[in-house]
Each structure stands twice: as structure tokens, then as C-alpha cells.
Coordinates of C-alpha atoms in Angstrom, one line a residue:
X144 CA 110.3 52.9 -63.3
X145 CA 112.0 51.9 -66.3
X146 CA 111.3 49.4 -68.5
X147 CA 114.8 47.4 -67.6
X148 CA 113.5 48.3 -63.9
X149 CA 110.2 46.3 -64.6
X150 CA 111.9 43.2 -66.0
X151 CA 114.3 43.0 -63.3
X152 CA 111.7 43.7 -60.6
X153 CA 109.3 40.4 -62.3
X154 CA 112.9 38.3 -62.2
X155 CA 113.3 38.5 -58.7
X156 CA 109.9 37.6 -57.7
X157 CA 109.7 34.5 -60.4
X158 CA 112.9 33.4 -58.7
X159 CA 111.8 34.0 -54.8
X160 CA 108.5 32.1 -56.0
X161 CA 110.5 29.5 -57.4
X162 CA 112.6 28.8 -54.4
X163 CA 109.4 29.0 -52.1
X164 CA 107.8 26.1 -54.2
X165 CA 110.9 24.4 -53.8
X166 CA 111.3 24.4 -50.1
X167 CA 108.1 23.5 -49.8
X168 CA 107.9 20.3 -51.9
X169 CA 111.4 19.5 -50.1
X170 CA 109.7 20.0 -46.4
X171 CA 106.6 17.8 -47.4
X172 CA 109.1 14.4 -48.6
X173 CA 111.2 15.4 -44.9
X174 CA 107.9 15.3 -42.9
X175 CA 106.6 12.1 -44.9
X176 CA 109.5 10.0 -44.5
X177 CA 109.7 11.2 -40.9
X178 CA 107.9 9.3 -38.0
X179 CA 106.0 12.2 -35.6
X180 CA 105.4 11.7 -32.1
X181 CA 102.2 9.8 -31.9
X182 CA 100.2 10.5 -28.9
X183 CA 97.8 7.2 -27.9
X184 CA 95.0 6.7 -25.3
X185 CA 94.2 2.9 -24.3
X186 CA 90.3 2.2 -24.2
X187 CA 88.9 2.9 -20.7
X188 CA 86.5 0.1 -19.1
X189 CA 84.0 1.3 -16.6
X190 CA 81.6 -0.7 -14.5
X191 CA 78.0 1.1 -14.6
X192 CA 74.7 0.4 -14.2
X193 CA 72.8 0.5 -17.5
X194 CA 69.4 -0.1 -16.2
X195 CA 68.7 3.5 -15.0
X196 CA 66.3 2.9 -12.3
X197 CA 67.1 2.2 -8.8
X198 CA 64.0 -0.5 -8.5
X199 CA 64.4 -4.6 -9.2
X200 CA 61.3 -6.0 -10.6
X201 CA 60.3 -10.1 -10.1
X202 CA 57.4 -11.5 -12.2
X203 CA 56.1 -14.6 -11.2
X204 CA 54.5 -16.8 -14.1
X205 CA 50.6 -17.1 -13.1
X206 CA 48.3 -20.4 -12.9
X207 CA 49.2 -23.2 -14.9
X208 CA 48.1 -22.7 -18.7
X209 CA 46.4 -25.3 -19.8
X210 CA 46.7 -26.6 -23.8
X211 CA 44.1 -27.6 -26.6
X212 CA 40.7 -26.8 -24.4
X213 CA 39.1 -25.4 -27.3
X214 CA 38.6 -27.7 -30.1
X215 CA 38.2 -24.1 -32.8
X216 CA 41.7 -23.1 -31.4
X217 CA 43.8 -25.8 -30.2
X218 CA 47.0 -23.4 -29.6
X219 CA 44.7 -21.4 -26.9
X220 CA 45.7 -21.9 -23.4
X221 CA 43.3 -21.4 -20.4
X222 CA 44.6 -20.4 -16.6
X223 CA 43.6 -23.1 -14.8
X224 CA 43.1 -22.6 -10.6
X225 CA 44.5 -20.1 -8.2
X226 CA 48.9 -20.1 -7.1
X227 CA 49.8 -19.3 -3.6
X228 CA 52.7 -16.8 -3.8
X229 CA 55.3 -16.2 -0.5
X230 CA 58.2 -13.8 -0.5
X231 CA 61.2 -13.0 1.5
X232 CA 62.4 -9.8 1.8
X233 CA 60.9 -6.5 1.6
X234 CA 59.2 -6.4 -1.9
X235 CA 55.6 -4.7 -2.9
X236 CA 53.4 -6.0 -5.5
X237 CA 52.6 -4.1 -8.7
X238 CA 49.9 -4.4 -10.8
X239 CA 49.6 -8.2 -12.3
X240 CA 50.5 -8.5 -16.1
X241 CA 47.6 -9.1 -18.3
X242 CA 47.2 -12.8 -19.6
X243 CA 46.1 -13.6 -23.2
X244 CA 44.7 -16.4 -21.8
X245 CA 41.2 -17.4 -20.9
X246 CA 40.4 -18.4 -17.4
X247 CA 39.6 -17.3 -14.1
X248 CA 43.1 -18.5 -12.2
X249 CA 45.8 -16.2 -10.8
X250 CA 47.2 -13.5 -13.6
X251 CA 50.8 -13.2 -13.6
X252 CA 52.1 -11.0 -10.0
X253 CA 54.5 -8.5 -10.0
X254 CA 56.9 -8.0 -7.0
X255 CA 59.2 -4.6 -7.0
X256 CA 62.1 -3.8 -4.6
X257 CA 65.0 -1.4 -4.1
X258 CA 68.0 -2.3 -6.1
X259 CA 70.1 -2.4 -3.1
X260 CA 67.6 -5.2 -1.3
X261 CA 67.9 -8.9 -1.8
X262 CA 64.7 -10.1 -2.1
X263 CA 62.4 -13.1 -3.5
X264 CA 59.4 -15.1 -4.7
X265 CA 58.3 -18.2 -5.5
X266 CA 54.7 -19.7 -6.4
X267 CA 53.2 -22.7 -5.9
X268 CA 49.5 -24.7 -7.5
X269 CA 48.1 -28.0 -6.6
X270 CA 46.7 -28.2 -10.4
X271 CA 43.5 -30.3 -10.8
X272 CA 41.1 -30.3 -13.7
X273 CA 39.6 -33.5 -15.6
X274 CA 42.4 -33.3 -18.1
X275 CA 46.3 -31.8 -15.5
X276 CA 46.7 -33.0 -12.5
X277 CA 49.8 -32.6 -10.4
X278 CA 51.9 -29.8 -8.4
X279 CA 53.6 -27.1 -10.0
X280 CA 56.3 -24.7 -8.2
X281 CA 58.3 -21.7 -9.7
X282 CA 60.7 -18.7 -8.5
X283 CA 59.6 -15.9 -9.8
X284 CA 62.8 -14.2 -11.7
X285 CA 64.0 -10.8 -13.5
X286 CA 63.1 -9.9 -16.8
X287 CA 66.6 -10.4 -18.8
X288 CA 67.7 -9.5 -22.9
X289 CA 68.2 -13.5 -23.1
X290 CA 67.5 -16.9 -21.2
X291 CA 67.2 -20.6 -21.5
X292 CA 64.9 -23.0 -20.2
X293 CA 65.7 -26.9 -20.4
X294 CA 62.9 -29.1 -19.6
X295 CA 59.9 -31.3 -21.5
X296 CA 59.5 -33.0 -24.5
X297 CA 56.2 -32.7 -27.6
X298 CA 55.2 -36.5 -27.6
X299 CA 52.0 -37.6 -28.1
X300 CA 50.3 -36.7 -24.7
X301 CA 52.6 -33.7 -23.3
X302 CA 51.3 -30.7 -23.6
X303 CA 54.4 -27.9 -23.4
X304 CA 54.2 -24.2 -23.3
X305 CA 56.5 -20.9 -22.5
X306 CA 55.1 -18.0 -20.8
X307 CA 57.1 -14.8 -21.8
X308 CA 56.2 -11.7 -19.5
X309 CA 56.7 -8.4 -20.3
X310 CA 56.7 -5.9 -16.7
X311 CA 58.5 -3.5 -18.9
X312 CA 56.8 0.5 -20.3
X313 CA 57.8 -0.7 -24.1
X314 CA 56.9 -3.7 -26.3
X315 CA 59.2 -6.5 -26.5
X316 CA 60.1 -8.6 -29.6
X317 CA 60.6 -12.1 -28.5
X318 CA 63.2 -14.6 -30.3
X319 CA 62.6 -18.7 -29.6
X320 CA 64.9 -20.6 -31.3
X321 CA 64.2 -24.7 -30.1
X322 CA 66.7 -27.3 -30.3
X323 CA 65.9 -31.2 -30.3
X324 CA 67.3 -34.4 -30.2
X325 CA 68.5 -33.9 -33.8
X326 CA 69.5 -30.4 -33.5
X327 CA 67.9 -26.9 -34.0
X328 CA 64.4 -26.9 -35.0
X329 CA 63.5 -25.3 -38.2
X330 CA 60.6 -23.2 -37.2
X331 CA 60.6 -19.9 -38.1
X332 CA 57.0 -19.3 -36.7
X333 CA 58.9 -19.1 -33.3
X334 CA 60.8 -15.9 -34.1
X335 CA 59.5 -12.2 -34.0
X336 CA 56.9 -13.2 -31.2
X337 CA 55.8 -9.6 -29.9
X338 CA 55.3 -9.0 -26.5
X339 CA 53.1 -5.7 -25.3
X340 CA 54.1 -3.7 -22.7
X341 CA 52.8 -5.0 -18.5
X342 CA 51.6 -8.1 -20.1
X343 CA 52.2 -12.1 -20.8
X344 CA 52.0 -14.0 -24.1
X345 CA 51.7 -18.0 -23.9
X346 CA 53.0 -20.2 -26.6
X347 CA 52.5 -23.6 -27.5
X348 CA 56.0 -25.3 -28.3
X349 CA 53.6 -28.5 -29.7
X350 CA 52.5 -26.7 -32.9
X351 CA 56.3 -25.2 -33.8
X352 CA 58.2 -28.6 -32.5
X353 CA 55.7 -31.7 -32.7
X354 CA 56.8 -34.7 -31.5
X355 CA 60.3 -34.0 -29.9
X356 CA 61.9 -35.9 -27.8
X357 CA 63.9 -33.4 -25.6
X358 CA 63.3 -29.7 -26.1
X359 CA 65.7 -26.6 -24.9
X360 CA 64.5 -23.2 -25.6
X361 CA 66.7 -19.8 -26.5
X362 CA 65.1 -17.2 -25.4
X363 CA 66.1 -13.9 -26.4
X364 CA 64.1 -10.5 -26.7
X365 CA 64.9 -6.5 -28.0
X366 CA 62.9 -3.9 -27.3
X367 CA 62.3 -4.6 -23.7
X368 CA 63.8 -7.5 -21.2
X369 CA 61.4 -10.1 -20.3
X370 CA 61.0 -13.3 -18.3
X371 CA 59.9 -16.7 -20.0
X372 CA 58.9 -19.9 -17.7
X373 CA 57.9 -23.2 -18.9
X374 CA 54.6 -25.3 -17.9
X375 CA 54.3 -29.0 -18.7
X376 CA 51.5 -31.3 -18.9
X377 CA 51.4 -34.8 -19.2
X378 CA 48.0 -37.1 -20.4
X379 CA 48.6 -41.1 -20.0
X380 CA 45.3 -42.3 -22.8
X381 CA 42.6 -39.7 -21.4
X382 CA 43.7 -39.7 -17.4
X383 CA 46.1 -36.4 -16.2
X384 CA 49.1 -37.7 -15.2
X385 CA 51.2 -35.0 -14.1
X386 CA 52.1 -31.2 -14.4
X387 CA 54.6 -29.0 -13.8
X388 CA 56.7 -25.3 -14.6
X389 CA 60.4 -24.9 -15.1
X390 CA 62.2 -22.3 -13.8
X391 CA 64.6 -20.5 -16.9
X392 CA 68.4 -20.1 -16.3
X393 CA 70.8 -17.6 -17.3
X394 CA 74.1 -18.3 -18.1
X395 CA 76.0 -21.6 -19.4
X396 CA 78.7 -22.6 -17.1
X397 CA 81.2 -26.1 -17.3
X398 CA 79.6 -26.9 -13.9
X399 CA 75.7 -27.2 -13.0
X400 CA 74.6 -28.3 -9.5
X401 CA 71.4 -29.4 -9.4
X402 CA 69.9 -30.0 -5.5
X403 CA 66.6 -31.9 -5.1
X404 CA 66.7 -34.5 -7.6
X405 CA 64.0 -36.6 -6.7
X406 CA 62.9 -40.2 -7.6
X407 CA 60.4 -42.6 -5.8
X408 CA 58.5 -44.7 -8.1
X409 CA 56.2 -46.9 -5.3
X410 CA 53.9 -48.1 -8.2
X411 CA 56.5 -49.6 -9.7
X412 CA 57.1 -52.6 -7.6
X413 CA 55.3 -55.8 -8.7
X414 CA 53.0 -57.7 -7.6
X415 CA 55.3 -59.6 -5.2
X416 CA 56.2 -56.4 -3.5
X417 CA 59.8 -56.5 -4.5
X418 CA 61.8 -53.4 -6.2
X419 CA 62.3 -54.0 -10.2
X420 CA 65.8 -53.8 -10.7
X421 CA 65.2 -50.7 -13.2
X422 CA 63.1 -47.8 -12.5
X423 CA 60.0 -47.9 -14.1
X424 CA 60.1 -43.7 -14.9
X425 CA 63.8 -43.1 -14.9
X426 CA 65.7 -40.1 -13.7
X427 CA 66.7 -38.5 -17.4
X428 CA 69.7 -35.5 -17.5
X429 CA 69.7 -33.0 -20.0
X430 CA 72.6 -31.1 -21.0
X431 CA 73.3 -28.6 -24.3
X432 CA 75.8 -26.2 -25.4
X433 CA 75.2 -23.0 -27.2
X434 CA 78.9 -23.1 -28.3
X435 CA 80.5 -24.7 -31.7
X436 CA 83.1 -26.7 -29.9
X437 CA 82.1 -30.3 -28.4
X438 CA 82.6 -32.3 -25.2
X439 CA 81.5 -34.4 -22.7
X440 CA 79.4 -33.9 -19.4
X441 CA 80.2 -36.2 -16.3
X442 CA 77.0 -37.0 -14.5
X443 CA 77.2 -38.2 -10.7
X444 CA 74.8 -37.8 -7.9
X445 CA 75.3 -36.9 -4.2
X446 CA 74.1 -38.4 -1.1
X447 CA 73.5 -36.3 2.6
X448 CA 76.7 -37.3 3.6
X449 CA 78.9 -36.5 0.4
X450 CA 78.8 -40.1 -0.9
X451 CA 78.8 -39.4 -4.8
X452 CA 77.6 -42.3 -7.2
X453 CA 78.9 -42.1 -11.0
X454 CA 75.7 -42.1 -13.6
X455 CA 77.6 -42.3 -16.8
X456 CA 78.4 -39.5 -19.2
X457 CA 76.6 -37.1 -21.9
X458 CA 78.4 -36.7 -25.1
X459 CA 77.9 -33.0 -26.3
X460 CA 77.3 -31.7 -29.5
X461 CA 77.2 -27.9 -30.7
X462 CA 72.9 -27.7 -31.2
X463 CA 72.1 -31.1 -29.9
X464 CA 70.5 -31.7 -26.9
X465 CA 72.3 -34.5 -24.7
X466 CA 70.5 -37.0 -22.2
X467 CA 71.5 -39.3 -19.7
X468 CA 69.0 -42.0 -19.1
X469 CA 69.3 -43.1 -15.3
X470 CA 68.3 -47.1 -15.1
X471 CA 68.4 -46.9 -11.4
X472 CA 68.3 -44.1 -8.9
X473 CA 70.6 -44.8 -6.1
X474 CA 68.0 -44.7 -3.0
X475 CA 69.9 -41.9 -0.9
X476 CA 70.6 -39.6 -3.6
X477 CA 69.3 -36.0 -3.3
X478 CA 71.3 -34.0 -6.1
X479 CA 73.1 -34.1 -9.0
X480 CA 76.7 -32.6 -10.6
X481 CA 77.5 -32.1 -14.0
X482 CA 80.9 -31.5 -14.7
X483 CA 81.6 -30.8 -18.7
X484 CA 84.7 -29.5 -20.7
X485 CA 82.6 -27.2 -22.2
X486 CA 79.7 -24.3 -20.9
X487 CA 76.3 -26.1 -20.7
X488 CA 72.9 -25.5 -19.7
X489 CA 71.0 -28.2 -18.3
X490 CA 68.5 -29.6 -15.8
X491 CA 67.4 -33.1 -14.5
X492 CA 63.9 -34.8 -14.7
X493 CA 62.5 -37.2 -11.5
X494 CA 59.3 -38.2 -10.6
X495 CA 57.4 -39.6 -7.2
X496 CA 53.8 -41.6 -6.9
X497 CA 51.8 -43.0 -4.8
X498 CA 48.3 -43.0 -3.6
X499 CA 47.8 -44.3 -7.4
X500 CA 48.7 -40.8 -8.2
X501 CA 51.5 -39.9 -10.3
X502 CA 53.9 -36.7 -11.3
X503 CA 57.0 -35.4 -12.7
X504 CA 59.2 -32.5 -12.7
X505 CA 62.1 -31.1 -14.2
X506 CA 64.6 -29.4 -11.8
X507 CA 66.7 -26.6 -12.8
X508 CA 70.4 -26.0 -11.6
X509 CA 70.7 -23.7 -8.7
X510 CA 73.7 -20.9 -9.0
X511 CA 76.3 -20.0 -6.3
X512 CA 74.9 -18.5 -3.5
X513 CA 77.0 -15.0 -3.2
X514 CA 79.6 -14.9 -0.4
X515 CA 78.9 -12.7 2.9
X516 CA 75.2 -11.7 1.5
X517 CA 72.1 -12.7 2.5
X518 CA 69.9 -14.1 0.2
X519 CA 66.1 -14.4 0.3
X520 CA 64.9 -17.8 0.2
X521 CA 61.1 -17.9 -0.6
X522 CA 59.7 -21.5 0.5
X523 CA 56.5 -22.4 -0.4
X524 CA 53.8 -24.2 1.3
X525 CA 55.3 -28.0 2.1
X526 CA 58.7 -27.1 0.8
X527 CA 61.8 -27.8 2.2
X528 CA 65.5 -26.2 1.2
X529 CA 68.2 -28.2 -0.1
X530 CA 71.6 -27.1 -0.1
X531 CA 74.3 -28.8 -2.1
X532 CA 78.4 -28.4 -1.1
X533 CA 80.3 -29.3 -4.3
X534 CA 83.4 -28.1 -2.5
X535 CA 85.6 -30.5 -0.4
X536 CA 85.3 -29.1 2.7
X537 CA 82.8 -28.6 4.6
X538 CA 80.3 -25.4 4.5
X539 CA 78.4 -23.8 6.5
X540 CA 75.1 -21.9 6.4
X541 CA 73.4 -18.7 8.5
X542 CA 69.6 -18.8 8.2
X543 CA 68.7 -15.7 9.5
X544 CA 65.2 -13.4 9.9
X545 CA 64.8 -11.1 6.9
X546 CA 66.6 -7.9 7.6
X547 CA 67.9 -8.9 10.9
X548 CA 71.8 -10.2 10.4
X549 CA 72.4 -10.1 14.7
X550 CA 69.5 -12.5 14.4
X551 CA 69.7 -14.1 18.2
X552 CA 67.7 -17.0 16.7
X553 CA 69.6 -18.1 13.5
X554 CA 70.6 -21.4 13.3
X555 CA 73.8 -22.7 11.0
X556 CA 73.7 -26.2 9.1
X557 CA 76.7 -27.7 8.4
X558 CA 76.8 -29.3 4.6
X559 CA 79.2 -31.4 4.5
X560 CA 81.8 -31.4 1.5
X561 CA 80.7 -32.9 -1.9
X562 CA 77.1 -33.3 0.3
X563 CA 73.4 -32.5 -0.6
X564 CA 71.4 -31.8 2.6
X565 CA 67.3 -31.0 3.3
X566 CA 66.5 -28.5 6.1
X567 CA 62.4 -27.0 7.3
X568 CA 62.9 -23.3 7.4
X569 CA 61.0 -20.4 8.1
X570 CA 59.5 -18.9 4.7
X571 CA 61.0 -15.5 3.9
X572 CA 64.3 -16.7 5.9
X573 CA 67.6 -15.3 4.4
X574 CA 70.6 -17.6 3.7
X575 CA 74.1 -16.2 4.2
X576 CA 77.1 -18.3 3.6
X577 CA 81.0 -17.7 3.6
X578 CA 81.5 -21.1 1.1
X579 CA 80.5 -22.5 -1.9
X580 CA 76.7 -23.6 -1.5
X581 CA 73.5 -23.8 -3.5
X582 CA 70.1 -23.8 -2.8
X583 CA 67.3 -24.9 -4.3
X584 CA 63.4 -25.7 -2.9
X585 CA 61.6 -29.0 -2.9
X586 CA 57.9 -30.1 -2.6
X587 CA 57.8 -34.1 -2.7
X588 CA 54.4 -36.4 -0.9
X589 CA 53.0 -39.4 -2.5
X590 CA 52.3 -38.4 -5.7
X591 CA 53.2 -34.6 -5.8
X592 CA 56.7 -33.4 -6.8
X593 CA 58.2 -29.6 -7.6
X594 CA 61.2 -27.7 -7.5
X595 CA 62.6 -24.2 -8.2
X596 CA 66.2 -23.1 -7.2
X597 CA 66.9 -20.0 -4.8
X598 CA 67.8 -17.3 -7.4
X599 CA 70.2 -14.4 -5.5
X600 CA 69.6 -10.8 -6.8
X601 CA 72.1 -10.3 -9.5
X602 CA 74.4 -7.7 -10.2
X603 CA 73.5 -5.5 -12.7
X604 CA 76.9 -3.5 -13.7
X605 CA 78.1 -3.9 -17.2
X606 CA 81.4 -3.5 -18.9
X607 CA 81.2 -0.2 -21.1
X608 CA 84.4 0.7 -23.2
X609 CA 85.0 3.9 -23.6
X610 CA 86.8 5.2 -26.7
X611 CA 88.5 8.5 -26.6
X612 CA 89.0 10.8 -29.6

């Protein structure tokens, strides 16, 4: 090749390279100022079930702990006597969680069941030592990631506590935030409270919230769910005066129906034997909202045959807890309704005596009953079930032998609408219902009162969103 060959020959290819840079660069602006097909997949949601065992497990919260029995260690708690514990439902019992309090009384019982069963337990003490007196009654409930329990007060002579139970294989690390009369409490003792695994830790809310008027707890845990119950007791100088447990609740909802309200204050007539125009212990109604926006709570309470008497209103503020001071029970009252323009949690305080005996408790709102499903309803020794109808019309209730819906023997009860009614059942009877109902359980005699609401099995399926690629 010649030299004039080689010099044409490098031309051509400077000038082909040339042009290829050239459309190239062009074709790059084209596709950038070009919109593409874009193709798009809208998140899925899909209802599962996250817990990953096919068994439901109930923990019941033990004997009654008892506060400041040991002068050295005034936050220890003892177990003080033996609960009696009834079911409905097929259940089993697992091995009892371990307490870290002293005591020879009842450890906190296990219950397990298929996850397809409805089933249920409640527990019940006549407590009695020189310093509690009074009856105590609780369901026992699921272990959840996050609770609330609405109930007692730290003033000088109360004695409150929360029992967290742990049935889980993991520790669980507990969060308590407490909320007062003024607003949170500003305690940070309460948080980072560690649970072990199959076992039950007791705190004392009177060293973290002294002297506090209302209390609401937030319970919420990592790690492993949990339950939590409350236990109350209640000194007047150096005499018990009562004792009691609170059952925890779940979710806040703008409407809380609370059956069983009870309040029969015999000692408090004088010495003519006439009624005071005021009750002497008062019916108080507490009511908080975990949101940031405020409103108001209508309080009215319902009669047997769906008479409703207006108790005045509860003004509610983001972090505050609300109360309603009842000056008069009206005499044939047996629940309350709490309608509010915001979600609330909430729960109602009565009290009975008699036989110069005295005692309180604070009764937590019952949820809906499902439709079509029978529910357990576990009655304890002396209770009786209430059933509230906050619906207009009237409803009707199957109370059927466990396991046996062509029970021969069921018997209905009519509740009529915007009614609260009492009814003796067998224990371990299951409730079925086509209509808006809820059910709670009541002890009341002279000078003993309880109450725990009937707690349905929940459903377990969460929302998971599923992103695809």
C-alpha cells in the first residue's frame, strides 16, 4: 500500500468515527426529550396471619398483689390468697408464669386453644388480709404489641399496681407511659421495663406517679406481646376498704359501652334513714384520647328497659385524662354510653356497701360481640351477665352449651333497644347474636363489687403491602 493509499485509508475511518459519535450524541437528546412507555404495578394488600402458630394463648393475672408489706422494700408486692378460675370453651392450661412476687397465692394461669376456637377465662378472689379487703374479678386476655388500662388513682391510701405477663419463648421490653389529671407524667423510670420470657413482672405506679388523681396507662412492648392488668387497693386510716383489678382494652373507639355500672351506697343514708340527695362515693367516668385533636364525650346511663338518663359531658384534651363526677346515680341504671367526637378509651368507677363493709371497682367497656359467632362467656362464681343494646331496635341473644349450636336447651333474651339487661347463666355458656350487643360480667352483694367485660377472640389477620420491583 502506498503512502497516498495509507492517508486515504486513516481519512475514511476518522470520518466514519466522526459520524458514529455524531449519531450517537443525536440519538441520546431524541431518547431524553422522549417520554418511554412506563410500565407500573399498584402496591398489593394481602390479609395474612402474622402470628405463625395455629394456637391462641389467655393469661390470667394471678392473686391480688399486694403493695408496701415490706418496710426494706416498699415497691415489693406479695400474692395475697388463692383466685378461682372458670372457662368456657375448649382451652388446656399451660404451665403458670413465674411471679416476682413473694407469696404463697395463685401464680399467674395460662389457658391455650386452637386458633380457630372461641374460647375464654375469667378469675375471681374474695381478697382478705389485715391491710385489702374486697372482691376482685378479671378476664383473662391475649398478649398484644400495645394496650391501655383506665382505672385508679396514687392518693394517699391507694395502693395501684400493673401486672405485665410475658407467656411468650423471648424477653419482652415493656413501655408505660402514664397520663394524669394534668397530662403525661414525666417518669422515665416507667420505660424500658424488661419482661423475661413465661413470666410476670409487677410494678408499682405509686413510686413513678405519686399522688395522682386519675391514672391511664399506655402500655406498649417489643420483643414479645404481653398482657398487662391492673390491681387496686384502697386503705381508709389503717382499715382495708376495698380492692379490685381492671381488665386492659385495646383499641380507642368514638363510642364505649360500658354494662354493669354499679352504685349502692347503703351506709350513706343518715341517721334518719332517708337517702342524701348526693351520693356519698359517687359514680366517676373516665375518658382520654391518645390523639392530638380535642372533643367532647357525652355521658348517659341506661336503664333495663332502654330509659337513658343524661350525666353531663367530659371535655377532652390530647394527654389529659377527663372525668365526669356523678352527684347522683339514677336508681335503675345498670350501664353507661359514651358517645365522643373523637376515639377514646375509657371506663367507669361505682361502688356498693353494706354489712359495714365497703368496695369499689372500676369497670371497663365491653366490645361488640361478633355477628353469627359464638362467643365464650366465662362467669364466675356469683356473677351474672349483662348485655347492653345501644342500637334502636331490639336484639336478641342465643345462649347456647359450648360447642353445641342445635343446642335443644338454649334460651334467647330479648334486650331491648338503647337497654341494659342482667341474666343467671350457665358458666362456660356461649353467646351468639345476630345484632349489636355487649356483654360484660358482674359480681355485686353487700359490700362486694367486680366486673370484667366478655372479650370475643379476635382476629388476627393483618394488612401487609406488598411492593413489587
Amino acid at each position: 500500500m502506498t503512502e497516498r493509499s495509507r492517508v486515504l485509508l486513516g481519512s475514511v475511518r476518522a470520518t466514519t468515527g466522526l459520524l458514529i459519535t455524531a449519531v450517537t450524541a443525536t440519538a441520546v437528546v431524541i431518547i431524553a426529550g422522549t417520554t418511554l412507555p412506563v410500565v407500573t404495578t399498584d402496591p398489593v394488600g394481602v390479609s395474612v396471619d402474622t402470628s405463625q402458630t395455629t394456637q391462641r394463648t389467655l393469661v390470667c393475672q394471678g392473686s391480688f398483689a399486694e403493695l408496701g408489706l415490706d418496710p426494706e422494700n416498699p415497691e415489693a408486692t406479695r400474692l395475697t390468697g388463692d383466685v378461682d378460675l372458670v372457662t368456657a370453651g375448649e382451652s388446656e392450661g399451660g404451665d403458670p408464669l413465674a411471679a416476682d412476687s413473694s407469696g404463697s397465692g395463685s401464680a399467674p394461669a395460662v389457658r391455650t386453644g386452637q386458633d380457630t376456637a372461641q374460647f375464654g377465662a375469667a378469675q375471681s378472689q374474695r381478697v382478705s388480709s389485715e391491710d385489702i379487703r374486697g372482691t376482685a374479678a378479671s378476664a383473662c386476655v391475649e398478649p398484644v404489641n400495645e394496650q391501655w388500662v383506665v382505672g385508679g388513682d396514687t392518693l394517699t391510701g391507694t395502693s395501684t399496681t400493673l401486672s405485665v405477663g410475658n407467656p411468650g419463648d423471648v424477653p419482652a421490653t415493656v413501655r408505660i407511659d402514664l397520663y394524669d389529671e394534668n397530662g403525661p407524667v414525666d417518669s422515665g423510670q416507667t420505660t424500658g421495663v424488661l419482661v423475661p420470657p413465661k413470666s410476670e413482672r409487677t410494678v408499682s405506679l405509686n413510686g413513678y406517679a405519686p399522688e395522682r388523681e386519675r391514672l391511664v396507662a399506655h402500655v406498649v412492648s417489643t420483643g414479645a406481646t404481653v398482657t398487662v392488668g391492673m390491681g387496686i387497693g384502697q386503705t381508709v386510716d389503717i382499715d382495708p376498704f376495698s380492692a379490685g383489678s381492671v381488665t386492659r382494652q385495646i383499641d380507642p373507639s368514638e363510642r364505649l359501652v360500658i354494662p354493669g355500672v354499679t352504685n349502692r351506697n347503703t351506709l350513706a343514708e343518715n341517721h334518719t334513714g332517708e337517702a342524701q340527695e348526693l351520693d356519698q362515693f359517687p359514680v366517676l367516668v373516665r375518658a382520654f384520647t391518645p390523639g392530638d385533636q380535642e372533643g367532647t364525650a357525652t355521658v348517659r346511663a341506661v336503664d333495663e328497659n332502654g330509659r337513658s338518663y343524661s350525666l353531663g359531658e367530659i371535655a377532652i384534651e390530647p394527654g389529659v385524662a377527663g372525668q365526669l363526677e356523678v352527684d347522683k346515680w339514677p336508681t335503675r341504671a345498670q350501664g353507661i354510653i359514651v358517645d365522643a367526637d373523637v376515639p377514646i378509651v375509657g371506663g367507669a368507677f361505682g361502688s356498693v356497701d353494706g354489712d359495714e363493709r365497703h368496695d369499689n371497682a372500676w369497670f371497663t367497656p365491653a366490645p361488640e360481640l361478633p355477628v353469627g359467632v359464638a362467643v365464650a362467656a366465662p362467669v364466675v362464681d356469683s356473677g351474672e351477665l349483662v348485655l347492653s343494646n345501644p342500637g334502636e331496635s331490639d336484639a336478641t341473644v342465643r345462649v347456647e352449651r359450648a360447642g353445641d349450636s342445635e343446642d335443644d336447651d338454649a334460651r334467647e333474651i330479648t334486650v331491648p333497644g338503647g337497654a341494659t339487661v342482667t341474666a343467671d347463666i350457665r358458666s362456660g355458656s356461649m353467646l351468639r347474636t345476630e345484632d349489636q350487643v355487649h356483654a360484660s360480667v358482674r359480681v355485686v352483694g353487700r359490700g362486694a363489687l367486680a366486673a370484667y367485660p366478655i372479650l370475643p377472640i379476635g382476629d388476627r389477620t393483618q394488612e401487609l403491602t406488598v411492593y413489587t420491583r
